[in-house]
Amino acid sequence: MTEARIGLIGGLSWASTSSYYQYLNEMFDDDANEWSKPPIVIDSIDFARIVALQRIGDWSATGAILVDSAQRLERAGATVLGIGANTMHINYDQVQDAVNIPVIDVRTAVATEVLAMNEHSVALLGTKYLLDGTFYSDRLEALGVALIRPSTTQIDRLQTVIFDELTNGIASDSARIFLHDVAVSCIERGARVIALCCTEFGLLMNESEKFPVVDSTKAHVRALLAAIC
């Protein structure tokens, strides 16, 4: 019998991959053995290649890089896969079609946790690529989750915070305050839950705020762990 093993397409960025690895180990629960941790194989991509292609909108090329990574992970023994970045779920279908093992969708994980709260409206916070595109919002809306987006000015600053700070592991007080202010402004416009749909946002905000928060990285980790248990 093949051992269940999580494969993670990482490096998108190293900071988010570090969080994935931490959460996968912290959130794994094996009552039979306190020392037991989940089998994980990580393929860490050079983020510079991805960023360059994102900036020119060449999503076909980013997909090819992710497919190559996914196939390496499958050959390495992964029985379930995760793409360690919300934005790169723009290539989800391309990746899933290229492997014979399930790819756990972070969008579905987020929607599932929001609906489990008996809520149906979220503030969608993420990169400009995610917020300006439809690949993420269409999936959430199809699953029954309505969206409130930040303003254009807020989206632009979020993009700067993500790429200038968070992807380098920098979590400044000013960024933390700004993200909180964006969340509050979305709540004032009708959002019931804050959806942190950038895998690095957990560096600035956690799930124990005064308002309901779903951290996409943690939601994704919970879904990945459920898939191997």
Coordinates of C-alpha atoms in Angstrom, one line a residue:
M1 CA 0.0 0.0 0.0
T2 CA 1.4 3.4 -1.0
E3 CA 2.1 5.8 1.9
A4 CA 0.0 8.9 1.8
R5 CA 2.4 11.8 1.2
I6 CA 1.7 15.6 0.7
G7 CA 3.5 17.2 -2.2
L8 CA 3.8 21.0 -2.1
I9 CA 4.8 23.3 -5.0
G10 CA 6.8 25.8 -3.0
G11 CA 9.0 28.8 -3.4
L12 CA 6.0 31.0 -4.2
S13 CA 7.4 32.7 -2.0
W14 CA 9.9 31.1 0.4
A15 CA 8.1 32.9 3.2
S16 CA 4.8 31.3 2.4
T17 CA 6.4 27.9 1.9
S18 CA 7.9 28.2 5.4
S19 CA 4.5 28.9 6.8
Y20 CA 3.0 25.9 5.0
Y21 CA 5.7 23.6 6.4
Q22 CA 5.2 25.0 9.9
Y23 CA 1.4 24.7 9.8
L24 CA 1.5 21.2 8.3
N25 CA 3.6 20.0 11.2
E26 CA 1.8 22.0 13.9
M27 CA -1.7 21.2 12.8
F28 CA -1.1 17.5 12.2
D29 CA -2.7 15.4 14.9
D30 CA -1.9 11.8 15.5
D31 CA -3.3 10.6 18.8
A32 CA -1.4 7.3 18.5
N33 CA 2.1 8.9 18.4
E34 CA 3.0 12.3 19.7
W35 CA 6.2 12.3 17.5
S36 CA 4.4 11.5 14.3
K37 CA 4.4 14.2 11.6
P38 CA 3.0 14.2 8.0
P39 CA 5.2 12.9 5.2
I40 CA 5.9 15.9 3.0
V41 CA 7.9 16.5 -0.2
I42 CA 8.5 20.1 -1.3
D43 CA 9.6 21.3 -4.7
S44 CA 10.8 24.9 -4.3
I45 CA 10.6 26.9 -7.5
D46 CA 12.8 30.0 -8.3
F47 CA 10.3 32.7 -7.5
A48 CA 12.1 35.2 -9.8
R49 CA 11.0 33.2 -12.8
I50 CA 7.4 33.4 -11.7
V51 CA 7.5 37.1 -10.9
A52 CA 9.0 38.0 -14.2
L53 CA 6.2 36.1 -16.1
Q54 CA 3.5 37.5 -13.8
R55 CA 4.5 41.0 -14.7
I56 CA 4.1 40.4 -18.4
G57 CA 0.9 38.4 -18.0
D58 CA 2.4 35.2 -19.4
W59 CA 0.3 32.8 -17.4
S60 CA 0.8 29.9 -19.9
A61 CA 4.5 30.0 -19.1
T62 CA 3.9 30.0 -15.3
G63 CA 1.6 27.1 -15.8
A64 CA 4.3 25.1 -17.6
I65 CA 6.7 25.7 -14.6
L66 CA 4.0 24.6 -12.1
V67 CA 3.2 21.5 -14.2
D68 CA 6.9 20.5 -14.3
S69 CA 7.0 20.9 -10.5
A70 CA 3.8 18.9 -10.0
Q71 CA 5.1 16.0 -12.1
R72 CA 8.4 16.0 -10.2
L73 CA 6.4 15.8 -7.0
E74 CA 4.3 12.9 -8.3
R75 CA 7.4 11.0 -9.3
A76 CA 8.8 11.6 -5.9
G77 CA 5.9 9.8 -4.3
A78 CA 3.4 12.5 -3.5
T79 CA -0.2 11.2 -3.3
V80 CA -1.8 14.6 -3.0
L81 CA -0.6 18.0 -4.2
G82 CA -0.9 21.6 -3.1
I83 CA 0.0 24.7 -5.0
G84 CA 1.6 26.9 -2.3
A85 CA 0.2 30.2 -3.5
N86 CA -3.3 31.6 -4.0
T87 CA -2.4 33.6 -7.2
M88 CA -0.9 30.6 -8.9
H89 CA -4.2 28.8 -8.7
I90 CA -4.8 30.7 -12.0
N91 CA -3.0 27.6 -13.3
Y92 CA -4.9 25.1 -11.2
D93 CA -6.7 23.3 -14.0
Q94 CA -3.5 23.0 -16.1
V95 CA -1.7 21.4 -13.1
Q96 CA -4.5 19.0 -12.2
D97 CA -4.8 17.9 -15.8
A98 CA -1.0 17.1 -15.9
V99 CA -0.9 14.7 -12.9
N100 CA -2.8 11.5 -11.8
I101 CA -3.2 12.6 -8.2
P102 CA -5.6 15.1 -6.6
V103 CA -4.5 18.8 -6.4
I104 CA -6.2 20.3 -3.4
D105 CA -7.8 23.7 -4.4
V106 CA -7.2 26.5 -1.9
R107 CA -10.2 28.3 -3.3
T108 CA -12.5 25.4 -2.3
A109 CA -10.8 25.2 1.1
V110 CA -11.5 28.9 1.8
A111 CA -15.1 28.7 0.6
T112 CA -15.7 25.5 2.7
E113 CA -14.5 27.2 5.9
V114 CA -16.5 30.4 5.3
L115 CA -19.7 28.4 4.6
A116 CA -19.0 26.3 7.8
M117 CA -19.2 29.5 9.7
N118 CA -22.7 29.9 8.2
E119 CA -21.5 33.0 6.4
H120 CA -21.7 33.9 2.7
S121 CA -19.9 37.2 2.2
V122 CA -16.2 37.8 2.4
A123 CA -13.6 40.5 2.0
L124 CA -11.4 39.1 -0.7
L125 CA -7.8 40.2 0.1
G126 CA -4.9 39.2 -2.1
T127 CA -2.6 40.2 -4.9
K128 CA -3.6 42.6 -7.7
Y129 CA -3.5 39.6 -10.1
L130 CA -6.0 37.7 -8.0
L131 CA -8.3 40.7 -7.3
D132 CA -8.4 42.0 -10.9
G133 CA -8.8 38.5 -12.4
T134 CA -11.8 36.2 -12.2
F135 CA -10.2 32.8 -11.7
Y136 CA -10.5 33.1 -7.9
S137 CA -13.7 35.1 -7.5
D138 CA -15.6 33.0 -10.0
R139 CA -14.8 29.8 -8.0
L140 CA -15.8 31.4 -4.7
E141 CA -19.0 32.7 -6.1
A142 CA -19.9 29.4 -7.8
L143 CA -19.5 27.8 -4.3
G144 CA -22.0 30.3 -2.8
V145 CA -19.6 33.0 -1.4
A146 CA -20.2 36.7 -2.3
L147 CA -17.2 39.0 -2.5
I148 CA -16.3 42.5 -1.3
R149 CA -13.1 43.8 -2.8
P150 CA -10.8 46.6 -1.5
S151 CA -10.7 49.9 -3.4
T152 CA -8.3 50.3 -6.3
T153 CA -5.9 52.3 -4.2
Q154 CA -6.0 49.7 -1.5
I155 CA -5.3 46.9 -4.0
D156 CA -2.3 48.8 -5.4
R157 CA -0.8 49.2 -1.9
L158 CA -1.5 45.6 -1.0
Q159 CA 0.4 44.5 -4.1
T160 CA 3.4 46.6 -3.0
V161 CA 3.2 45.3 0.6
I162 CA 3.1 41.7 -0.7
F163 CA 6.0 41.9 -3.2
D164 CA 8.2 44.4 -1.5
E165 CA 7.8 43.1 2.1
L166 CA 6.0 39.9 2.7
T167 CA 7.5 37.7 0.0
N168 CA 10.9 38.6 1.6
G169 CA 9.6 37.6 5.1
I170 CA 9.2 41.3 6.2
A171 CA 6.2 42.0 8.4
S172 CA 6.2 45.7 9.3
D173 CA 3.9 47.4 11.7
S174 CA 2.8 49.8 9.0
A175 CA 1.7 46.9 6.8
R176 CA -0.1 45.2 9.7
I177 CA -2.0 48.4 10.4
F178 CA -2.8 48.9 6.8
L179 CA -4.2 45.4 6.3
H180 CA -6.3 45.8 9.4
D181 CA -7.7 49.1 8.0
V182 CA -8.5 47.4 4.7
A183 CA -10.3 44.6 6.5
V184 CA -12.4 47.0 8.5
S185 CA -13.3 49.1 5.5
C186 CA -14.6 45.9 3.7
I187 CA -16.6 44.9 6.8
E188 CA -18.2 48.4 6.8
R189 CA -19.3 47.6 3.2
G190 CA -20.9 44.3 4.1
A191 CA -18.2 41.7 4.3
R192 CA -18.9 39.2 7.1
V193 CA -15.6 37.3 7.0
I194 CA -12.0 38.5 6.1
A195 CA -10.5 36.0 3.6
L196 CA -6.7 36.3 3.6
C197 CA -6.2 35.0 0.1
C198 CA -2.5 35.8 -0.1
T199 CA -0.4 33.0 1.5
E200 CA 1.8 35.5 3.2
F201 CA -0.9 37.6 4.9
G202 CA -0.7 35.3 7.9
L203 CA 2.5 37.2 8.8
L204 CA 0.3 40.3 9.5
M205 CA -3.1 38.9 10.7
N206 CA -4.3 35.8 12.4
E207 CA -7.5 33.9 12.8
S208 CA -8.1 35.2 16.3
E209 CA -9.0 38.8 15.4
K210 CA -12.1 40.5 16.8
F211 CA -13.8 39.8 13.4
P212 CA -14.0 36.4 11.6
V213 CA -10.9 35.6 9.6
V214 CA -10.1 32.7 7.3
D215 CA -6.4 32.4 6.6
S216 CA -6.2 30.7 3.2
T217 CA -2.8 29.1 4.1
K218 CA -4.2 27.4 7.2
A219 CA -7.5 26.5 5.4
H220 CA -5.4 24.9 2.6
V221 CA -3.2 23.0 5.2
R222 CA -6.3 21.7 6.9
A223 CA -7.6 20.4 3.6
L224 CA -4.3 18.9 2.7
L225 CA -4.0 17.1 6.0
A226 CA -7.6 15.9 5.7
A227 CA -6.7 14.4 2.3
I228 CA -4.1 12.1 3.8
C229 CA -5.9 11.1 7.0

